[in-house]
CSV table of C-alpha atoms in Angstrom, one decimal:
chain,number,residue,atom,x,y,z
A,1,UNK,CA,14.8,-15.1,7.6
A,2,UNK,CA,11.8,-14.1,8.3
A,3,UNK,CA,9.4,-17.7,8.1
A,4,UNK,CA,6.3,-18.6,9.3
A,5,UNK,CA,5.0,-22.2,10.0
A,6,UNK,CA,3.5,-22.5,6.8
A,7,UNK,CA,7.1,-22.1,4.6
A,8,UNK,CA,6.4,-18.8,3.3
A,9,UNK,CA,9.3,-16.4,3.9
A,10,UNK,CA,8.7,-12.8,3.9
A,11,UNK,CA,11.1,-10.3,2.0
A,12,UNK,CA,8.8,-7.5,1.5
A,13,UNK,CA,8.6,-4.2,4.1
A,14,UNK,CA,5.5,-2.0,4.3
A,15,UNK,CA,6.8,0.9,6.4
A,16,UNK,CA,3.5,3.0,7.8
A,17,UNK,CA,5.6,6.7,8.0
A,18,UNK,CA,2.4,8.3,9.7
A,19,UNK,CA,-1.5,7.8,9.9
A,20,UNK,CA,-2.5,11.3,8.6
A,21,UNK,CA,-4.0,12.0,5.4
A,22,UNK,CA,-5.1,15.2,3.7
A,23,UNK,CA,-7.3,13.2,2.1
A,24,UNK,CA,-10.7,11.9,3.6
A,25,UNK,CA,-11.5,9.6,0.9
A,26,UNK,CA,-15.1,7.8,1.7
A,27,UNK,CA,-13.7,4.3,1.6
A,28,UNK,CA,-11.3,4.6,4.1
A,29,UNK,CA,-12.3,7.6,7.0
A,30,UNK,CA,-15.2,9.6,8.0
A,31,UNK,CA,-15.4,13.7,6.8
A,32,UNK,CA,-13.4,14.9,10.0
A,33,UNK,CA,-11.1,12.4,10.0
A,34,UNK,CA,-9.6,10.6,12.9
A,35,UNK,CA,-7.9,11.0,16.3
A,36,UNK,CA,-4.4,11.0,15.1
A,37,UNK,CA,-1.7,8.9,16.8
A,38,UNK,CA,0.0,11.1,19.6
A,39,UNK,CA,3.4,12.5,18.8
A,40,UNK,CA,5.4,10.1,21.3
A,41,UNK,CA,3.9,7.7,19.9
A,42,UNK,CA,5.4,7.5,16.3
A,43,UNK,CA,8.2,6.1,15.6
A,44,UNK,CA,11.2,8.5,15.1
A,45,UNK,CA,13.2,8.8,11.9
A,46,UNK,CA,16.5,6.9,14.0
A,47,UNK,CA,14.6,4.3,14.8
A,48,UNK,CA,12.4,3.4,11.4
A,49,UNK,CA,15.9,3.5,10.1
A,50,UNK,CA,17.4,1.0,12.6
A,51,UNK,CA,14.1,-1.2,11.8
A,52,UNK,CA,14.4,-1.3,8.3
A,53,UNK,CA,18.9,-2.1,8.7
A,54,UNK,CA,17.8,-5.1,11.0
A,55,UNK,CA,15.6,-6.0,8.6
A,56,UNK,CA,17.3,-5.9,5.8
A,57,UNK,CA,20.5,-7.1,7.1
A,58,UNK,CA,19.6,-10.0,9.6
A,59,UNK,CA,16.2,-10.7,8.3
A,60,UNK,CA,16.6,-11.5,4.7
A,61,UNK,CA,13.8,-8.4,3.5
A,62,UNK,CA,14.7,-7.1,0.0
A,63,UNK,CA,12.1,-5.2,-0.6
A,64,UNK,CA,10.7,-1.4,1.2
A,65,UNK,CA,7.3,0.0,0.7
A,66,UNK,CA,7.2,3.4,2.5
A,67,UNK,CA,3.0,3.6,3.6
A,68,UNK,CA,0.9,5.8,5.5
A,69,UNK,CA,-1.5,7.5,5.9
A,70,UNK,CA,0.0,9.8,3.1
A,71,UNK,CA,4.2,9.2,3.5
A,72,UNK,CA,4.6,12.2,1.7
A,73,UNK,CA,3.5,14.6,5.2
A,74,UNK,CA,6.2,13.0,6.9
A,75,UNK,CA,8.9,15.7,7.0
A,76,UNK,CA,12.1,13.5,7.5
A,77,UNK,CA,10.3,11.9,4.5
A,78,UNK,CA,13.8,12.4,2.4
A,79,UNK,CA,16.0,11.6,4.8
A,80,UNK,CA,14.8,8.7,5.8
A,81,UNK,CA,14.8,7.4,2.1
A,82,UNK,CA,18.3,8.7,1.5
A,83,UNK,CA,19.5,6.7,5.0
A,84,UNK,CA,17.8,3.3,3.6
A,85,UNK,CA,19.5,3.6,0.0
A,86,UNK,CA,23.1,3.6,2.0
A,87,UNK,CA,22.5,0.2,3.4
A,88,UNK,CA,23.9,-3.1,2.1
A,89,UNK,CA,22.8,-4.8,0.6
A,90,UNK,CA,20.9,-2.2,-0.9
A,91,UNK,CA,16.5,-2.7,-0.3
A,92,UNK,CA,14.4,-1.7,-3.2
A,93,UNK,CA,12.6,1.4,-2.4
A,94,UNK,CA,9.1,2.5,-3.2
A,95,UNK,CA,6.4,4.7,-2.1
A,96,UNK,CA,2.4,4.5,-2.1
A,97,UNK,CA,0.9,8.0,-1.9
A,98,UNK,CA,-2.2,9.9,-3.0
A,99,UNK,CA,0.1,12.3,-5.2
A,100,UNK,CA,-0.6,15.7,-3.2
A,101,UNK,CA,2.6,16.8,-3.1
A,102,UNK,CA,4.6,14.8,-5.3
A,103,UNK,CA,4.8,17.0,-8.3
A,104,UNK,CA,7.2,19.1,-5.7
A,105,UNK,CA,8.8,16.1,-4.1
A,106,UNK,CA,9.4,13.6,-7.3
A,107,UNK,CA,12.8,14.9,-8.0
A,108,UNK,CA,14.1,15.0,-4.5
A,109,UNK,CA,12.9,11.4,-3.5
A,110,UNK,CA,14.7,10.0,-6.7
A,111,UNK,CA,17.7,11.7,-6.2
A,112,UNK,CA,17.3,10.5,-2.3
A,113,UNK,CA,17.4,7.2,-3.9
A,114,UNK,CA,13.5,5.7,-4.1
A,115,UNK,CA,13.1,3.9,-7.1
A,116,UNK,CA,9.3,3.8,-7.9
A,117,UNK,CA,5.5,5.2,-6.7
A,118,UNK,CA,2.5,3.7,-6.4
A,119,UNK,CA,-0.1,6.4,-6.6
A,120,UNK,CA,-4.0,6.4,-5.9
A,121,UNK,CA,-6.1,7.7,-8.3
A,122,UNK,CA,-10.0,6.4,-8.2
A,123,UNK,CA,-11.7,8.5,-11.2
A,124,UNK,CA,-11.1,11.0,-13.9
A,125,UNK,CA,-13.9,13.2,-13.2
A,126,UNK,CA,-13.2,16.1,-10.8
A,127,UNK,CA,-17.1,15.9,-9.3
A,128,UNK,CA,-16.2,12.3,-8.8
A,129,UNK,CA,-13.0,13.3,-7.0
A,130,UNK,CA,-14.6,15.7,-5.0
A,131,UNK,CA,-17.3,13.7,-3.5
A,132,UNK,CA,-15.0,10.4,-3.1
A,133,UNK,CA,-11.9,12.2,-1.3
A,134,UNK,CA,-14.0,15.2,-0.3
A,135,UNK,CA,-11.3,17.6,-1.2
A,136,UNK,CA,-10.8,19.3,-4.8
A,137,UNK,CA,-7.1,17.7,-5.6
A,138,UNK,CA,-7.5,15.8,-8.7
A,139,UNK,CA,-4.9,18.0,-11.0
A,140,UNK,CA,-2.4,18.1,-8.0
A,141,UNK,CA,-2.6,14.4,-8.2
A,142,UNK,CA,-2.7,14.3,-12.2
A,143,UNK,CA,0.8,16.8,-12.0
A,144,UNK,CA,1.9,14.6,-9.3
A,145,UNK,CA,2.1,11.5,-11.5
A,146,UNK,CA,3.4,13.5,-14.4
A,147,UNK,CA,6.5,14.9,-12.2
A,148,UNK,CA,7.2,10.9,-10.8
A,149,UNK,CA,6.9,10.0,-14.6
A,150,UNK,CA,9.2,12.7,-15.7
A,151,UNK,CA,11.6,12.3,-12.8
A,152,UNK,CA,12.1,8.4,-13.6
A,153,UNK,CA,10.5,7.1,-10.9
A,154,UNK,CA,9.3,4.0,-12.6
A,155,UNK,CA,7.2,2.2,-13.5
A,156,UNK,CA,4.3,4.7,-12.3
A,157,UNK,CA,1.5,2.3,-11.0
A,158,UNK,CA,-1.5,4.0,-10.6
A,159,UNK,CA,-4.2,2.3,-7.6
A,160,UNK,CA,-7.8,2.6,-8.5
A,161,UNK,CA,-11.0,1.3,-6.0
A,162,UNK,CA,-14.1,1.1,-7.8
A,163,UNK,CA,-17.5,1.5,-5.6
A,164,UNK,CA,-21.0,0.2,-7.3
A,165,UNK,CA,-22.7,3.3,-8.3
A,166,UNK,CA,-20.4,5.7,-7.7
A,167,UNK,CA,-17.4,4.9,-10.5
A,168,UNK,CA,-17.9,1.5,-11.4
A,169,UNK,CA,-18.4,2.1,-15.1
A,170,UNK,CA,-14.5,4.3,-15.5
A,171,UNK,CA,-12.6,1.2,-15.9
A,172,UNK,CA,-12.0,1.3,-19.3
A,173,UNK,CA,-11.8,5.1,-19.0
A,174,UNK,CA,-9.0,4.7,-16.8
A,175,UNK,CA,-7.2,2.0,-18.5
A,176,UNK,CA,-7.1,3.9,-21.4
A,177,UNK,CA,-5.9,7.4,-19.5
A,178,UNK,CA,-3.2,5.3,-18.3
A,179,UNK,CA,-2.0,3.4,-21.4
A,180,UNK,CA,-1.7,6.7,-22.9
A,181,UNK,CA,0.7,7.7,-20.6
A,182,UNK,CA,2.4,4.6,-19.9
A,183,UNK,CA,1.4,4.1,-16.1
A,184,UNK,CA,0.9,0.7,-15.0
A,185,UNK,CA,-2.7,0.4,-14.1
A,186,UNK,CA,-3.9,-1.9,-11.1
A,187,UNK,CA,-7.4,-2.2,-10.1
A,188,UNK,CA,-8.0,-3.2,-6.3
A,189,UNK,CA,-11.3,-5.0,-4.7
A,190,UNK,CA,-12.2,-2.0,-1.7
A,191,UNK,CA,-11.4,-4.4,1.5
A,192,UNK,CA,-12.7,-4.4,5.1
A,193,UNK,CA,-10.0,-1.3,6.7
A,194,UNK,CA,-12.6,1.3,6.5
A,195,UNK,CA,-12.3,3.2,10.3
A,196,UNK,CA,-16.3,3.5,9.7
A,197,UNK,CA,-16.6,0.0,9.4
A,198,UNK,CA,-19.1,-0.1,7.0
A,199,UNK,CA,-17.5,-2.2,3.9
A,200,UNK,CA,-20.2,-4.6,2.4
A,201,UNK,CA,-19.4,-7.2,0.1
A,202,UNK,CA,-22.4,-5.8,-2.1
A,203,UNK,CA,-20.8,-2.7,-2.6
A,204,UNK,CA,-18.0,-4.0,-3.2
A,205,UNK,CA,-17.3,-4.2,-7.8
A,206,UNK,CA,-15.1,-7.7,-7.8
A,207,UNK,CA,-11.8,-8.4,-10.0
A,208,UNK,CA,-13.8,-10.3,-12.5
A,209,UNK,CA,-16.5,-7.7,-13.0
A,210,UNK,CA,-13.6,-5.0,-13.7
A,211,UNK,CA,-12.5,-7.6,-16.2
A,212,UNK,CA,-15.3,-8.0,-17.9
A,213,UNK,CA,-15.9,-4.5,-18.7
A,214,UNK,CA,-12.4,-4.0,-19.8
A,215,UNK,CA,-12.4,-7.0,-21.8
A,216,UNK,CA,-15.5,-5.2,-24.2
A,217,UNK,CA,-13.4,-2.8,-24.9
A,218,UNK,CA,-9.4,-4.3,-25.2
A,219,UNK,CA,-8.1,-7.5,-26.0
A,220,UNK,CA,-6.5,-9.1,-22.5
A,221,UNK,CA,-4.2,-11.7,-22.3
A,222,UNK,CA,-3.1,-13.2,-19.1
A,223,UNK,CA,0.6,-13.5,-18.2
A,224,UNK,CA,0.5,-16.2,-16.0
A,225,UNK,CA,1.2,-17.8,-12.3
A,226,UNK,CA,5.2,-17.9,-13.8
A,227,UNK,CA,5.6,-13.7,-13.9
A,228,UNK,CA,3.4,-13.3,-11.2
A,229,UNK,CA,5.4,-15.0,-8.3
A,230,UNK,CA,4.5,-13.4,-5.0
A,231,UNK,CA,3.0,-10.1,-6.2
A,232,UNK,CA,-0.6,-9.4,-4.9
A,233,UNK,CA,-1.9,-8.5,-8.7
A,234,UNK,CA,-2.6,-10.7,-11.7
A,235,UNK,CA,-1.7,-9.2,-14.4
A,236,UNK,CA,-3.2,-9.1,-18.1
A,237,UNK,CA,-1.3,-7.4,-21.6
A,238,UNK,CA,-3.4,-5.0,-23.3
A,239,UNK,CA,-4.0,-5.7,-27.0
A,240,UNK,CA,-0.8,-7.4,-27.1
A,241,UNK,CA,0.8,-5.5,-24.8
A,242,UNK,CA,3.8,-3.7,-24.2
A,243,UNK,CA,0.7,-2.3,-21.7
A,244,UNK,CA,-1.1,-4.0,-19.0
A,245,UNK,CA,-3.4,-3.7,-16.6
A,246,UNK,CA,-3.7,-5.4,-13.0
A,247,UNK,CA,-6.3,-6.7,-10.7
A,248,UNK,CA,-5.5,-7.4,-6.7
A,249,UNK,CA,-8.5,-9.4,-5.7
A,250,UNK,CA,-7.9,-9.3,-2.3
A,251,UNK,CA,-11.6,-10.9,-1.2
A,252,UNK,CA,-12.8,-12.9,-4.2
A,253,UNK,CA,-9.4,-14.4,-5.4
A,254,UNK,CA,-6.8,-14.1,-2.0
A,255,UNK,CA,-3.5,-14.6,-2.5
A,256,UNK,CA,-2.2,-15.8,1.3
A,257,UNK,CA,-0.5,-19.0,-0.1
A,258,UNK,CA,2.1,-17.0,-1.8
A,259,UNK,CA,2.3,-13.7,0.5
A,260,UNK,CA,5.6,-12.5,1.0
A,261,UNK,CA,5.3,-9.3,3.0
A,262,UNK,CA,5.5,-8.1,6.8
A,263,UNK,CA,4.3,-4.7,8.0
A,264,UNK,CA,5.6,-2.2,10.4
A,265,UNK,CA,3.1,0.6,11.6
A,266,UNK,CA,4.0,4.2,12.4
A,267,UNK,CA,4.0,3.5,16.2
A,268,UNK,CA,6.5,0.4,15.8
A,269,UNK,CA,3.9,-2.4,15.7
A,270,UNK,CA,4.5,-5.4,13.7
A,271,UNK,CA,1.8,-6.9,11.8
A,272,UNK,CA,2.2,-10.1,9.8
A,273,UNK,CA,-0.8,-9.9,7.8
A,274,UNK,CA,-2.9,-6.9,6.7
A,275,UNK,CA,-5.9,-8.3,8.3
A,276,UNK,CA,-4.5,-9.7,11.6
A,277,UNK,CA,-6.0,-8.5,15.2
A,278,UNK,CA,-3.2,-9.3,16.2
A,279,UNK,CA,0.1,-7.0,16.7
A,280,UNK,CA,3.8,-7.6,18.2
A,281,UNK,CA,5.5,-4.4,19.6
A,282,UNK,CA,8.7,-3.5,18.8
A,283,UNK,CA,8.9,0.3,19.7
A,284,UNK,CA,9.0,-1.0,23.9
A,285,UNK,CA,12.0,-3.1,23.3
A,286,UNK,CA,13.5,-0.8,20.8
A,287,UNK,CA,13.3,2.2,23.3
A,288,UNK,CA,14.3,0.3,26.6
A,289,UNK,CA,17.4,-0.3,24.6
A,290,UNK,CA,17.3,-3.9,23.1
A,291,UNK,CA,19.5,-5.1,21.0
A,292,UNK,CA,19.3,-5.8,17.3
A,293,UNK,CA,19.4,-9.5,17.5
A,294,UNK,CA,17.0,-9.2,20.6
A,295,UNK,CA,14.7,-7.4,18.1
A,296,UNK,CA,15.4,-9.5,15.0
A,297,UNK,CA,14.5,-12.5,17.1
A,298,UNK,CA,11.1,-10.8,18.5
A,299,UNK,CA,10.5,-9.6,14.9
A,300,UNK,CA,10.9,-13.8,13.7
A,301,UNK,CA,8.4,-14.8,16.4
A,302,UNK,CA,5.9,-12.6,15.6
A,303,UNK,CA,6.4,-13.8,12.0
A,304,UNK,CA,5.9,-17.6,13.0
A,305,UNK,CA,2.4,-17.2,14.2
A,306,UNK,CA,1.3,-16.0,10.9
A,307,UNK,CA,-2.0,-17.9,10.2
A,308,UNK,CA,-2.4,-19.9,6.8
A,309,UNK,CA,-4.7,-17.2,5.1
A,310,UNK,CA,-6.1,-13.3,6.0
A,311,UNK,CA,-10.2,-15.2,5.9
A,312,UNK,CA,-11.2,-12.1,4.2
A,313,UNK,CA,-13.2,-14.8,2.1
A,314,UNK,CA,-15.3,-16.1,5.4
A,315,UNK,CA,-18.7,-15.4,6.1
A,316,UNK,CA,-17.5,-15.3,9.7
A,317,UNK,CA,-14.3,-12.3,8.8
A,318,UNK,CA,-13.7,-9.5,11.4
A,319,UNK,CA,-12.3,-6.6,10.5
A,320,UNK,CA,-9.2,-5.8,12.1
A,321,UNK,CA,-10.0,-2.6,14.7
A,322,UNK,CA,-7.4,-0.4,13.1
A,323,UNK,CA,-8.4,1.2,9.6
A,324,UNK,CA,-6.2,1.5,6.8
A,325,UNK,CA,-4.8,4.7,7.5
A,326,UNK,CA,-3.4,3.6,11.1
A,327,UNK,CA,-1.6,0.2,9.0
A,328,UNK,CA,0.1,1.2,6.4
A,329,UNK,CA,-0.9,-0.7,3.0
């Protein structure tokens, strides 16, 4: 298994595919975007697949979340997810993307075997959208939930950041867009993985602020510690449910005690928490032709020095140096 000191075992994947975007959303990377990772560099499709079998058959890890960057520009994208369902046992697969592109690739990735998206979607209004992800996508990422929807890939959870000022008051707008259509709603604090580095905590709309404003306008009932086990979001039912809504308050409310997840980056670096400094390479062994108990055992010592919590919630924080795009959520 994959344990660290503290008891907590991880059997939850995030799989960084690539750390391009065709997105530049303001909360994550400047207007021209970044230095992309050289070619060599990232990982190839034989070897994310040989990652994720040792994982999932020596390590104990259940669960894949396919990351980027946006997954969907990877172009071995469906055969790497069709390679991953063949293994046994067999991992849950999901994807989080921005939804460019996914009204085209929603029936191929579920016939290739992925089971459900997570998709980001930050406001309603297309002005909004332009100015926040500096492109003019919004209906490609609208279709692109309709197509996962219609193509079973479910539940749809839709991502939304809310900034102060900028769309802080489309909560229950967006709540109510998504009940409508059945998507799973999860609101998420904005966290320090900016590549600008310019996240302040005053900017930053907290978990019980979104709450508040919902609760004006629906009736929310908690669901509990018990449902919730190791998944970052709390979750509320919505006038009663079958509907609810979620909240991942990742900087007022963290949720290390119960984390469950270990993260591999596009260029083969393992990361135990998603604010370490910290990383443990696994592409030099991998290439120089290690073996997969040689790499299971390097993967279970960079799990063991997995500190008790991310201190996202200390004065004293530092970001990690890699922005959220380079990680993988």
């Amino acid at each position: 298994m994959l344990v660290d000191t503290y008891g907590r075992v991880a059997t939850d994947l995030r799989v960084s595919l690539t750390d391009r975007c065709n997105l530049r959303c303001t909360y994550c990377m400047p207007a021209e975007g970044l230095d992309w990772l050289p070619k060599p560099e990232l990982l190839t499709a034989d070897e994310i697949v040989r990652l994720i079998r040792i994982a999932v058959t020596q390590l104990g890890v259940r669960e894949i979340r396919f990351t980027g960057g946006e997954p969907l520009l990877r172009r071995d994208l469906l055969d790497v997810v069709g390679r991953v369902a063949t293994l046994q046992p067999r991992p849950q697969m999901s994807l989080t993307t921005n939804g460019i592109g996914l009204a085209r690739l929603a029936v191929p990735l579920r016939e290739a075997g992925l089971d459900r998206v997570n998709v980001s979607l930050d406001t309603l209004v297309p002005e909004r959208f332009r100015k926040l992800a500096r492109r003019d996508r919004l209906a490609d990422v609208v279709a692109g939930l309709a197509a996962a929807d219609a193509a079973g890939l479910r539940p749809v959870k839709v991502n939304a950041v809310l900034m102060r000022g900028v769309n802080d008051d489309e909560a229950p707008e967006l709540l109510r867009w998504c009940l409508e259509r059945g998507y799973e709603l999860r609101f998420i604090e904005q966290m320090p993985l900016d590549a600008q580095h310019r996240w302040s905590r005053d900017g930053m709309v907290t978990a019980a602020e979104i709450l508040d404003s919902l609760s004006a306008v629906f009736d929310l009932a908690p669901e509990g510690e018990g449902l919730r086990g190791s998944a970052p979001a709390e979750s509320w039912l919505v006038d009663g449910g079958p509907g609810r809504v979620g909240a991942i308050a990742s900087v007022t409310r963290p949720f290390c005690g119960s984390c469950d997840r270990t993260r591999l980056t596009a260029d083969g670096q393992i990361r135990n928490c998603l604010f370490a400094r910290e990383e443990s390479d696994l592409r030099t062994p991998l290439r120089a032709g290690a073996t997969d108990e040689e790499i299971a055992e390097q993967w279970r010592a960079a799990m063991w020095t997995k500190k008790a919590g991310a201190g996202i919630d200390d004065l004293g924080f530092l970001q990690p140096s890699r922005p959220m795009s380079a990680i993988g959520g």
